[in-house]
GROMACS .gro file of C-alpha atoms in nm:
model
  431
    1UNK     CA    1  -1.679   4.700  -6.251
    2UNK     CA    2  -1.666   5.075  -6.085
    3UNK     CA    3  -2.052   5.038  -6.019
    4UNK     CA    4  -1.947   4.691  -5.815
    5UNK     CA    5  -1.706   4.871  -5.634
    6UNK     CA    6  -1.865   5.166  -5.533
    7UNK     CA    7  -2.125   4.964  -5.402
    8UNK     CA    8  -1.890   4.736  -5.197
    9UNK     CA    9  -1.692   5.037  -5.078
   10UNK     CA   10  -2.094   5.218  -4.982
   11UNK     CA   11  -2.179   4.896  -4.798
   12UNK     CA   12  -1.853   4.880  -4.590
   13UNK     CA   13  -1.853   5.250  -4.513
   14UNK     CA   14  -2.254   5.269  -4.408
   15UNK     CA   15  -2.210   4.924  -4.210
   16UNK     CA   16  -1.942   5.125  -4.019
   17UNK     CA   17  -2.135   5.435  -3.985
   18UNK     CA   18  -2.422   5.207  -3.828
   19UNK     CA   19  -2.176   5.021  -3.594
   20UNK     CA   20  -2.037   5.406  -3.503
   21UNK     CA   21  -2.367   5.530  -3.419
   22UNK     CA   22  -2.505   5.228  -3.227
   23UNK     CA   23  -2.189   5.253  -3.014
   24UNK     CA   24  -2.163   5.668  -2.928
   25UNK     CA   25  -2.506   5.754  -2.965
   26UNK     CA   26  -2.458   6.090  -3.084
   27UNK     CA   27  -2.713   6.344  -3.146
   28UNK     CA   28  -2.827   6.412  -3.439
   29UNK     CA   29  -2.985   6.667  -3.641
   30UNK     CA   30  -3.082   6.620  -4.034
   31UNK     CA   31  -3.151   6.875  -4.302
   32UNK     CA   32  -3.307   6.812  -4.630
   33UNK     CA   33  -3.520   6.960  -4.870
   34UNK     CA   34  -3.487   7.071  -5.264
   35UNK     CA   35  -3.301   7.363  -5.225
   36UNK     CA   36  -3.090   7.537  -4.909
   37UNK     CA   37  -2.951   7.231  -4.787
   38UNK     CA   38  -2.620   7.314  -4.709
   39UNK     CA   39  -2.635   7.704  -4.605
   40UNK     CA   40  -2.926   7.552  -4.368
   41UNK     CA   41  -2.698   7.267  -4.220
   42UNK     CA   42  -2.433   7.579  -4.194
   43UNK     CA   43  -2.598   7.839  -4.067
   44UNK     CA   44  -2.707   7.539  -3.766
   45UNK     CA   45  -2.347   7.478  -3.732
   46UNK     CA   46  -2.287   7.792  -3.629
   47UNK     CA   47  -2.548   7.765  -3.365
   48UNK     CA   48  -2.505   7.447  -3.216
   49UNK     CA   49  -2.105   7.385  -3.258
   50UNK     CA   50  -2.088   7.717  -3.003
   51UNK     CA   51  -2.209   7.537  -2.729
   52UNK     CA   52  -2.152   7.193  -2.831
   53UNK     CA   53  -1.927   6.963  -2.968
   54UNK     CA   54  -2.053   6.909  -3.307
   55UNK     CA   55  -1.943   6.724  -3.645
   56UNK     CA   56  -2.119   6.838  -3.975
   57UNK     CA   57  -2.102   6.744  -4.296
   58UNK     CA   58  -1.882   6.874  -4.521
   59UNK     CA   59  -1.921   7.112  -4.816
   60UNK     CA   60  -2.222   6.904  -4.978
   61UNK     CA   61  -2.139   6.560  -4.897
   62UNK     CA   62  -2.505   6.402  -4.826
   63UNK     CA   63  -2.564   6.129  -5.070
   64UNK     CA   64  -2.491   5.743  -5.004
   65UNK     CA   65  -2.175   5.772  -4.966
   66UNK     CA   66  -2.166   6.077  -4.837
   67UNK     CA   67  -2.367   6.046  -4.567
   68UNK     CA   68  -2.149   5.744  -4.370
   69UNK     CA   69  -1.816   5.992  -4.444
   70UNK     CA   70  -1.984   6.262  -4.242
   71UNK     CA   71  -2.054   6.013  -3.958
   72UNK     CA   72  -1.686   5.871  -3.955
   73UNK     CA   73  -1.526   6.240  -4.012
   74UNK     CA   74  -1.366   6.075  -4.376
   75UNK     CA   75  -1.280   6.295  -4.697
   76UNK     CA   76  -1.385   6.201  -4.994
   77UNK     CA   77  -1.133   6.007  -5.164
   78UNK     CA   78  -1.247   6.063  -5.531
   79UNK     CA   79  -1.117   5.803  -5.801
   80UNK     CA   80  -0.827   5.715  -5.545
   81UNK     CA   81  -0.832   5.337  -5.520
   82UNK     CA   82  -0.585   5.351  -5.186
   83UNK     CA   83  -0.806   5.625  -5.106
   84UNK     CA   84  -1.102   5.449  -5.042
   85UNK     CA   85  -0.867   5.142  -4.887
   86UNK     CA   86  -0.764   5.392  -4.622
   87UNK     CA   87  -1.126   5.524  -4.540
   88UNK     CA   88  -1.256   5.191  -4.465
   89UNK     CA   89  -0.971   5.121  -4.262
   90UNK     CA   90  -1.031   5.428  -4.109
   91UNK     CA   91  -1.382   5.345  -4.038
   92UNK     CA   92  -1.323   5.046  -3.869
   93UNK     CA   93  -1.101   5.231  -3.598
   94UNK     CA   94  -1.402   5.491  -3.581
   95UNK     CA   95  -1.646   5.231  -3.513
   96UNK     CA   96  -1.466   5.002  -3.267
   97UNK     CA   97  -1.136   5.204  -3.154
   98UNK     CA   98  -1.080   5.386  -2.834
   99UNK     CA   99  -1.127   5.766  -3.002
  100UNK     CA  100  -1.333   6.065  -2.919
  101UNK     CA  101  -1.711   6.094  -3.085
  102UNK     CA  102  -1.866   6.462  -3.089
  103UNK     CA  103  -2.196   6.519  -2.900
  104UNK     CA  104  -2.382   6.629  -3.226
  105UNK     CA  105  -2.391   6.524  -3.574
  106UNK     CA  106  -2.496   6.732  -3.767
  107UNK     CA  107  -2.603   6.565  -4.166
  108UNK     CA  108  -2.761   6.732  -4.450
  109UNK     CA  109  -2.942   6.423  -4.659
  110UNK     CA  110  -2.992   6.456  -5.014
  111UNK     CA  111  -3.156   6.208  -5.285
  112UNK     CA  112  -3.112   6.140  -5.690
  113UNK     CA  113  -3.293   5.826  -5.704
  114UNK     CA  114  -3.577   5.699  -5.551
  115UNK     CA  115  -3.478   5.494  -5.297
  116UNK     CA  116  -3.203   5.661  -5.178
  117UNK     CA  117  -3.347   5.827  -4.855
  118UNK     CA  118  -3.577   5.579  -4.772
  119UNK     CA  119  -3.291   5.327  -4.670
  120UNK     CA  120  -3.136   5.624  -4.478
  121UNK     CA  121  -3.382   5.644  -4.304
  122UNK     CA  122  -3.378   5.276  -4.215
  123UNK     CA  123  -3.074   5.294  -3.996
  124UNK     CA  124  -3.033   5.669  -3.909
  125UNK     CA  125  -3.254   5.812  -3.642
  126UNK     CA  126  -3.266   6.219  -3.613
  127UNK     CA  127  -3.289   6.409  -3.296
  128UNK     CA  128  -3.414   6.662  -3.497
  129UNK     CA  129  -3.509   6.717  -3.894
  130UNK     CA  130  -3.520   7.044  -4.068
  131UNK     CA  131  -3.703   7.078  -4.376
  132UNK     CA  132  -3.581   7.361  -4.576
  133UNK     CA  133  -3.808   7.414  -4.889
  134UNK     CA  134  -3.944   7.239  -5.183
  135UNK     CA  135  -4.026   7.332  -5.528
  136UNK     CA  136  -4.307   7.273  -5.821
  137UNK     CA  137  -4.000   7.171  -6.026
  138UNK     CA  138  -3.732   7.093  -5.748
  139UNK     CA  139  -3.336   6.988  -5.812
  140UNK     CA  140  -3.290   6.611  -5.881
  141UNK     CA  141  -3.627   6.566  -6.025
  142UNK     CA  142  -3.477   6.363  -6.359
  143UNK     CA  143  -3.484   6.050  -6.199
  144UNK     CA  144  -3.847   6.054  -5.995
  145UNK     CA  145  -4.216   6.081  -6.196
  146UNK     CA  146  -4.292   6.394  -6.094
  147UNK     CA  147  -4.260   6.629  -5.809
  148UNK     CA  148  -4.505   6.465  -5.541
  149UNK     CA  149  -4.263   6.146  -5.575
  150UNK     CA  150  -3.953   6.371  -5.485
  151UNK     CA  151  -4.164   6.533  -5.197
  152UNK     CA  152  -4.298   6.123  -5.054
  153UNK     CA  153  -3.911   6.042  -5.069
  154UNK     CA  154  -3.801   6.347  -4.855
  155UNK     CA  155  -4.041   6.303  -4.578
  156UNK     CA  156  -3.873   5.943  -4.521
  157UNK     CA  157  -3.624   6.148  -4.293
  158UNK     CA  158  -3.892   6.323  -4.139
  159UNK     CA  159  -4.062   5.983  -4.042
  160UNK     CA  160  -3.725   5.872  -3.896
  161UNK     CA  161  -3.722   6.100  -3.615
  162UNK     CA  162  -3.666   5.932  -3.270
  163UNK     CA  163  -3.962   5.956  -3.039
  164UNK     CA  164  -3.984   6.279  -2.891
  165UNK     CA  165  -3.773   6.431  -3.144
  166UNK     CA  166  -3.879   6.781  -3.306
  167UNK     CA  167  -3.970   6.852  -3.679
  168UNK     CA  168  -3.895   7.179  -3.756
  169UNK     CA  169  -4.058   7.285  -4.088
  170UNK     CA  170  -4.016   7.648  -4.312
  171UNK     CA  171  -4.384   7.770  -4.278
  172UNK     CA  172  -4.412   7.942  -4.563
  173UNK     CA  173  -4.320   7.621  -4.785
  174UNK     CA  174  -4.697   7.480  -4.879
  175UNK     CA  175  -4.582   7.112  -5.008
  176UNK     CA  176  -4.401   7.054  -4.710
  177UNK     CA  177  -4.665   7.189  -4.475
  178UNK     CA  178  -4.907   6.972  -4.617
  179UNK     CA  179  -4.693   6.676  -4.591
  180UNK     CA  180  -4.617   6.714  -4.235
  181UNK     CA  181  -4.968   6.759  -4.121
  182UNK     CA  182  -5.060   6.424  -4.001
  183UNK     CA  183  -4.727   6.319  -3.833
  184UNK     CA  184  -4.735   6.288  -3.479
  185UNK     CA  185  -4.409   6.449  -3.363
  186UNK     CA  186  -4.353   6.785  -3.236
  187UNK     CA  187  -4.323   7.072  -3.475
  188UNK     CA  188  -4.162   7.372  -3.478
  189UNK     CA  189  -4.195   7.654  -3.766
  190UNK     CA  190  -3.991   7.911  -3.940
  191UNK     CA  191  -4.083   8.157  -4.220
  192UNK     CA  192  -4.276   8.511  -4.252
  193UNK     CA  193  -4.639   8.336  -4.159
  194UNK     CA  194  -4.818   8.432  -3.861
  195UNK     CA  195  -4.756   8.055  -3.722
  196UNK     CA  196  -4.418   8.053  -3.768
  197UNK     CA  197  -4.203   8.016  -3.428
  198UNK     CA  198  -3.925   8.193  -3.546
  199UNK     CA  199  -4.066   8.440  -3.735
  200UNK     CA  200  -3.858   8.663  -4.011
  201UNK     CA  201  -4.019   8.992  -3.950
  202UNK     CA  202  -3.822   9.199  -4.222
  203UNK     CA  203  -3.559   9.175  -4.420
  204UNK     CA  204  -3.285   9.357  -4.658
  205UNK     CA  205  -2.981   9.438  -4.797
  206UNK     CA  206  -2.689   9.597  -4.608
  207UNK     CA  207  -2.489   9.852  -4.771
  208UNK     CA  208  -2.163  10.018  -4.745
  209UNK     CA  209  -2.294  10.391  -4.697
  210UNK     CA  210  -2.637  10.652  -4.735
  211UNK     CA  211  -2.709  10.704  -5.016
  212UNK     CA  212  -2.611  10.312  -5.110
  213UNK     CA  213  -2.260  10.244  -5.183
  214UNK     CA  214  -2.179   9.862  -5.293
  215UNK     CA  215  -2.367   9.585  -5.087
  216UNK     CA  216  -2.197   9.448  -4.812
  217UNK     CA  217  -2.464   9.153  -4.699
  218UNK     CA  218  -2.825   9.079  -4.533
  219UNK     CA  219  -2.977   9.158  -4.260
  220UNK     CA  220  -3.321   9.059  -4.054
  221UNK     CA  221  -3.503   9.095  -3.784
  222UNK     CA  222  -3.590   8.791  -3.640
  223UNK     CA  223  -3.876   8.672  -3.291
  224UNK     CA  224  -3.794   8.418  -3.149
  225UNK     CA  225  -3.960   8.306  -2.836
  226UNK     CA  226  -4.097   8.684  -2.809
  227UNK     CA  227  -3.813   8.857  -2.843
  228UNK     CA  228  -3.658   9.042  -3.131
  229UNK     CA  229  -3.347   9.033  -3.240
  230UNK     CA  230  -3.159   9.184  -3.575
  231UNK     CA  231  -2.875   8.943  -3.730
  232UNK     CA  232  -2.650   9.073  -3.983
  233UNK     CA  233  -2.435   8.849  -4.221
  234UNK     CA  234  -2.157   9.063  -4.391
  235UNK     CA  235  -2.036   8.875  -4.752
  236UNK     CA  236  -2.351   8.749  -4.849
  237UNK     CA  237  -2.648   8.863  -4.994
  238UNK     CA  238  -3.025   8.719  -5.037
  239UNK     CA  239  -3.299   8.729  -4.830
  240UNK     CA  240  -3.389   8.365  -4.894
  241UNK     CA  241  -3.036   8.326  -4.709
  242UNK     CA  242  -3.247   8.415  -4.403
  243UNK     CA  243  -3.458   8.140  -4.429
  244UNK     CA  244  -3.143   7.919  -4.380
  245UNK     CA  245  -3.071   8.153  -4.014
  246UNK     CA  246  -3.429   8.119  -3.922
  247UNK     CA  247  -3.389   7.756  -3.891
  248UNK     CA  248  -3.081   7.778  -3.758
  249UNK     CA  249  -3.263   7.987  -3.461
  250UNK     CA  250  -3.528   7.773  -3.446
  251UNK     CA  251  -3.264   7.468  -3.383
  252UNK     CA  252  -3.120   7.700  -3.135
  253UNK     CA  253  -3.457   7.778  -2.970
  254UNK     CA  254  -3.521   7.375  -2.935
  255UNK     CA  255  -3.178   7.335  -2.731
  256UNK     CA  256  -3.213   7.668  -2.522
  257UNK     CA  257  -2.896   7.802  -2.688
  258UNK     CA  258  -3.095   8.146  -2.860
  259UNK     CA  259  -2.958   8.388  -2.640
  260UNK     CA  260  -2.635   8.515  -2.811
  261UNK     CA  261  -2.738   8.472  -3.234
  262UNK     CA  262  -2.653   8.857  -3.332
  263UNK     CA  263  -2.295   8.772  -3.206
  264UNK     CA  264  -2.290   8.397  -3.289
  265UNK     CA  265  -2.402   8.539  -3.705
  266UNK     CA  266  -2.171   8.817  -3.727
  267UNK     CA  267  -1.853   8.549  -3.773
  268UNK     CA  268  -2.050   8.232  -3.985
  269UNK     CA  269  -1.867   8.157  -4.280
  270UNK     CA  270  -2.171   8.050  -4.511
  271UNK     CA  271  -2.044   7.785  -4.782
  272UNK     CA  272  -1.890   7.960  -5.122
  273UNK     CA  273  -2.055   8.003  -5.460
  274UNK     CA  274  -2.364   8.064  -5.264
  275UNK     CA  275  -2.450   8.405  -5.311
  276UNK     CA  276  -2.147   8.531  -5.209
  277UNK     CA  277  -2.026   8.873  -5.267
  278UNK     CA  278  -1.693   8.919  -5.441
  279UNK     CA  279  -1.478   9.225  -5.520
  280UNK     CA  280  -1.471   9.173  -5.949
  281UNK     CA  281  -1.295   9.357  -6.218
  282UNK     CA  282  -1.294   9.758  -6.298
  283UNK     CA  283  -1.432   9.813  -5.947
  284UNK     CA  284  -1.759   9.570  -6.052
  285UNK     CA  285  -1.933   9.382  -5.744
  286UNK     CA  286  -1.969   8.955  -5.845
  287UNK     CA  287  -2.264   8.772  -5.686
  288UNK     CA  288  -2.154   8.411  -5.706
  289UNK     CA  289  -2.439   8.150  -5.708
  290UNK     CA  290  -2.198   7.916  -5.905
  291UNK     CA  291  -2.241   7.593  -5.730
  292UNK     CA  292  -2.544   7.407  -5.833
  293UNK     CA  293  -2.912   7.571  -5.989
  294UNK     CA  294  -3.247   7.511  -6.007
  295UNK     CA  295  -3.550   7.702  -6.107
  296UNK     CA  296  -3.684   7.827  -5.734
  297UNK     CA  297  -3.343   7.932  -5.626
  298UNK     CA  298  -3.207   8.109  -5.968
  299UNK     CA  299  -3.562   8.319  -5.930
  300UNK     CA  300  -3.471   8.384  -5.572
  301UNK     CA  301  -3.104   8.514  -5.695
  302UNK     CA  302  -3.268   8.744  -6.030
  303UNK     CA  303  -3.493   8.852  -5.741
  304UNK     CA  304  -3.183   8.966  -5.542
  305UNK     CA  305  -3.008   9.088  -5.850
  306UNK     CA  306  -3.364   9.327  -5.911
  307UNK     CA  307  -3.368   9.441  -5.549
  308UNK     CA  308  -2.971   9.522  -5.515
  309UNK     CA  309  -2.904   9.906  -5.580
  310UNK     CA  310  -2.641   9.961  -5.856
  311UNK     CA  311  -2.466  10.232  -5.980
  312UNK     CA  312  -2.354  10.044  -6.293
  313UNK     CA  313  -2.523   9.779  -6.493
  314UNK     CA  314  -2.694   9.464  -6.368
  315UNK     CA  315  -2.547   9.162  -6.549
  316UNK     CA  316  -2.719   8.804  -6.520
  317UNK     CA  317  -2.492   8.534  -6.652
  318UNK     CA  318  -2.651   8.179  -6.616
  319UNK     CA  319  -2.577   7.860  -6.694
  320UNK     CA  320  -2.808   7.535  -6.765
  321UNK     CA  321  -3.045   7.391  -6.505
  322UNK     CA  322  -2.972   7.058  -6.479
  323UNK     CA  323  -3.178   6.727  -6.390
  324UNK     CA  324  -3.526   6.868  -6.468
  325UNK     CA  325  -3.640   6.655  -6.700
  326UNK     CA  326  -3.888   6.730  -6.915
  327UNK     CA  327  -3.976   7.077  -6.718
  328UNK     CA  328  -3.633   7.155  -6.818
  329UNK     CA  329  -3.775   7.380  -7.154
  330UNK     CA  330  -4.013   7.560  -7.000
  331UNK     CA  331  -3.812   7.630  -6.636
  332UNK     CA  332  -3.518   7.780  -6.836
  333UNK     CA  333  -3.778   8.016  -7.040
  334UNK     CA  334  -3.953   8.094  -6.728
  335UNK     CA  335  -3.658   8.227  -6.559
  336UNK     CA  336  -3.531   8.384  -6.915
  337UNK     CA  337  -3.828   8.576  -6.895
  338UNK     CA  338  -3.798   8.724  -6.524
  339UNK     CA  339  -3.441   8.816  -6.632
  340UNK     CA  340  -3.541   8.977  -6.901
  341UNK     CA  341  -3.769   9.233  -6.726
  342UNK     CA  342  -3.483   9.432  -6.591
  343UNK     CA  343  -3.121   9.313  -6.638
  344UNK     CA  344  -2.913   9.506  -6.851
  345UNK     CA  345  -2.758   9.225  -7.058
  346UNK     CA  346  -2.809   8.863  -6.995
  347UNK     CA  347  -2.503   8.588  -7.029
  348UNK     CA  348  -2.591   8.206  -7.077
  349UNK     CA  349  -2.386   7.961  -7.085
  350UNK     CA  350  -2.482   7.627  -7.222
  351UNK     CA  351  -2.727   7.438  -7.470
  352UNK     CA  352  -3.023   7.462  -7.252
  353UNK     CA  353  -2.946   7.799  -7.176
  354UNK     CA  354  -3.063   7.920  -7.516
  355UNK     CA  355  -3.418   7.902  -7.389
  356UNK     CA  356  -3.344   8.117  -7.132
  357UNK     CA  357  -3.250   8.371  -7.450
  358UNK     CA  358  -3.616   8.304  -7.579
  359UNK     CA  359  -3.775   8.377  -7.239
  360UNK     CA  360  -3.565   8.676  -7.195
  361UNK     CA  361  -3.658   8.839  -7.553
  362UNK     CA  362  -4.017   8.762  -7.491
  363UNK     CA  363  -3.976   8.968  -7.187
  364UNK     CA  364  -3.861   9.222  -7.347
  365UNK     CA  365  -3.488   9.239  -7.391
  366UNK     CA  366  -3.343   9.328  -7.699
  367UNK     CA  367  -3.155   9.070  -7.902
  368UNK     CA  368  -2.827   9.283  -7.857
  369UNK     CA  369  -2.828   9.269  -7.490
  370UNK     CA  370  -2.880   8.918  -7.507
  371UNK     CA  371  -2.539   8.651  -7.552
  372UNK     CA  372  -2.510   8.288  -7.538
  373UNK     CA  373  -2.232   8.058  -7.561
  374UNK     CA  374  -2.202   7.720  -7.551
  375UNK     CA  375  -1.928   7.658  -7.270
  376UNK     CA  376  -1.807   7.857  -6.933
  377UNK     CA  377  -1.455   7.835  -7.138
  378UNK     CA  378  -1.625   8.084  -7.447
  379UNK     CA  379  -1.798   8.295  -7.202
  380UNK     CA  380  -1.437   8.380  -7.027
  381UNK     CA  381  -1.282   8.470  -7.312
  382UNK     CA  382  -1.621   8.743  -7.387
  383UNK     CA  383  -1.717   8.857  -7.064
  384UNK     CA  384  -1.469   9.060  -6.932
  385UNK     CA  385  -1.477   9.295  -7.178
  386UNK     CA  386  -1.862   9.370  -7.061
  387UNK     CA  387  -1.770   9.484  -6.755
  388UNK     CA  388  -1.760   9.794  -6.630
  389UNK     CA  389  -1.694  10.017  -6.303
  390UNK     CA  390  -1.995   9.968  -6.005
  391UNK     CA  391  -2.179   9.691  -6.213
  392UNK     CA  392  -2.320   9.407  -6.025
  393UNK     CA  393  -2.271   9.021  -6.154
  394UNK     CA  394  -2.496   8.757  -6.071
  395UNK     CA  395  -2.332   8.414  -6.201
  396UNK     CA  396  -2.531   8.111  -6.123
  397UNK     CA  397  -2.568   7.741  -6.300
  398UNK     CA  398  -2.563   7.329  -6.258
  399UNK     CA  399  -2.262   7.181  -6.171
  400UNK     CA  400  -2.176   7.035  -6.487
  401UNK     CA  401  -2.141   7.419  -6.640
  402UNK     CA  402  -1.812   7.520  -6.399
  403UNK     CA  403  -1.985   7.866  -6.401
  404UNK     CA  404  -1.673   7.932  -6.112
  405UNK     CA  405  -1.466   7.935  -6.399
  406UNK     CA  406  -1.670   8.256  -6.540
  407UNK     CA  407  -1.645   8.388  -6.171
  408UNK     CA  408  -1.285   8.348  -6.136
  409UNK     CA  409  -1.204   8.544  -6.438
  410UNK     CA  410  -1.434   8.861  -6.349
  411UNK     CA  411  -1.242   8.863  -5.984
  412UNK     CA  412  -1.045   9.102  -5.936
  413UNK     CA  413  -0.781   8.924  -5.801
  414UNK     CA  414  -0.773   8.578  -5.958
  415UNK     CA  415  -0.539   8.460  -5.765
  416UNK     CA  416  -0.739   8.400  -5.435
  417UNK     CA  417  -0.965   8.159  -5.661
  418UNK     CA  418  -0.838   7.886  -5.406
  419UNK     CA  419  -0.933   8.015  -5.114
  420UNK     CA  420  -1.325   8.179  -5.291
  421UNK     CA  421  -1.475   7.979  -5.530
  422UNK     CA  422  -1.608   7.673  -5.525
  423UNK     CA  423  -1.457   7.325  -5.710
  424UNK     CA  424  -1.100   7.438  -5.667
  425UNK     CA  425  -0.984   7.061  -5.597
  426UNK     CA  426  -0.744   6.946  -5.820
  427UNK     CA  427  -1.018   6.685  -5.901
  428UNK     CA  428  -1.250   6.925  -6.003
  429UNK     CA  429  -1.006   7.122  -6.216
  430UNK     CA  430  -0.892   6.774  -6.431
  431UNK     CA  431  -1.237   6.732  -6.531
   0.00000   0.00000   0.00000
């Protein structure tokens, strides 16, 4: 009966969302890819909403029903019955009442079943399509045969575009290079290759003082159209996070809106539990990567963890990778293992998680620096006590692990969970 309704209720909603589109003819720019979604779509919000009137999507809101929320401006309305009542009466005055439309949409579009973007694609037509960056073993790959299928279902958007539209691709991703070869549509590239556009010329970590104090965020040095220009981001850390601002420039290049992007950066407020930096316990420094995981972007966050100078210890507590199918064994021992070549004492959190334990001890890491649990709630009640003044954090795992619960009790003040972490809905904390 709840499968019947939700798709009644997804019917109604995307039916609007075409009859709001056909009428304001909004612009429209679409991100996708297997991981960086949403601090892309963010980071081109920034851009783009400071010279035009622009709509995003919210949080991560880009799956069927997502999707037509974004275009009507809706919230999610959860297991509210009224809720969802209200939205589609919303929608209809959206989609034929006298109210203001922005000039830009801007939509990240995700998939979990095959399928799913290839109707999108049927009805929405992108000004422009960002492709972010794909993966051997990429997020949501339970569901598809392998890899290549996941790839074929993303490039549905990029086959969408409108004529004359631009496809602007990270260069240094191979699969999605490859893909995008034959279409006929105007490209435009971002990454550290030679072709790239928008090319990240260096990279690194910002720090509080000389010699380095704690980390304070990222900075690059970005060309674009010629010209160099250095963009710092104060609260997060990463440089893969730069791959989300190159696009963002490169969106910015397309509309002729690149000359300002030190000054647009230094005030973006990149989405939480994505490698954000948070004062923790006993003077510690939390990286929180709590809100989803997969196998390219956990190595990208041990990579940071490696790279980051500490004075203390460097702590890696993860939680399972979800959705992988049956990679899933040998992805959580491959990242166990690149742990386990220099973190001080490794945390994980969940059944699948153990394997990360094997691939850690293989790498090296003694047993004792090595503990598991099988919930976020057991690891709260441990971790704490493993802290220590100047060590850095890195929590990161699938949704279904809460690892924000492990991150809210390492912060040093707990009670600005609300306003930090991620999940903090009353929905979220019922389930």
């Amino acid at each position: 009966m709840k499968t019947l309704l939700k798709k009644i209720t997804v019917s109604i909603l995307t039916w609007e969302a075409k009859k709001t589109l056909e009428r304001y003819k909004p612009k429209i720019i679409a991100v996708t890819g297997s991981v960086g979604k949403t601090g892309t779509k963010d980071a081109i919000y920034a851009v783009v909403s400071n010279s035009f009137d622009t709509r995003r999507s919210e949080k991560s809101m880009n799956s069927d029903i997502g999707l037509p929320l974004a275009i009507l401006g809706l919230e999610n309305a959860w297991s509210s019955a009224p809720g969802w009542l209200w939205n589609m009466w919303r929608g209809v005055c959206v989609a034929f009442g006298n109210r203001a439309f922005p000039d830009w949409l801007l939509l990240e579009v995700g998939t979990d079943h095959p399928g799913d973007i290839e109707k999108i694609s049927g009805w929405l037509r992108p000004d422009i399509v960002v492709l972010t960056c794909m993966s051997e073993v990429p997020v949501h790959v339970e569901f598809f045969k392998d890899a290549e299928e996941v790839l074929r279902e993303k490039m549905f958007l990029a086959r969408a575009l409108k004529p004359g539209g631009t496809l602007v691709i990270n260069a240094d991703d191979r699969l999605f290079i490859n893909a995008a070869g034959d279409l006929p549509v105007k490209k435009l590239f971002y990454g550290r290759e030679k072709k790239a556009d928008v090319k990240i010329i260096e990279t690194g970590i910002l720090y509080s003082q000389t010699p380095p104090g704690p980390p304070l965020g990222q900075y690059a040095v970005m060309e674009i159209k010629g010209q160099k220009q250095k963009i710092k981001i104060e609260g997060v850390i990463g440089g893969h996070i730069m791959y989300s601002v190159a696009a963002a420039c490169a969106v910015a290049s397309i509309l002729n809106i690149a000359d300002d992007l030190p000054d647009v950066f230094k005030h973006i407020d990149l989405p939480r539990g994505r490698m954000r930096l948070l004062r923790g316990k006993a003077a510690s420094i939390i990286i929180d990567d709590s809100y989803n995981s997969s196998p390219i972007a956990c190595a990208e966050a041990l990579k940071t963890l490696k790279e980051a100078h500490a004075r203390g210890k460097k702590i890696a507590v993860l939680g399972n990778m979800k959705e992988l199918g049956k990679h899933s064994e040998k992805a959580h021992r491959d990242i166990g293992r690149l742990a386990g070549e220099f973190v001080h004492i490794l945390v994980t959190v969940g059944n699948m998680a153990q394997d990360f334990a094997q691939g850690a001890r293989e790498a090296g890491l003694s047993a004792e620096r090595i503990f598991s649990y099988d919930t976020s709630e057991e690891a709260v009640q441990k971790l704490p006590d493993m802290v220590r003044a100047d060590d850095i954090i890195l929590i990161k795992g699938s949704q279904a692990t809460r690892m924000e619960r492990v991150v809210k009790a390492l912060l040093k003040d707990p009670s600005k969970a609300t306003n930090l972490l991620v999940r903090q809905e009353e929905e979220w904390k019922c389930r």
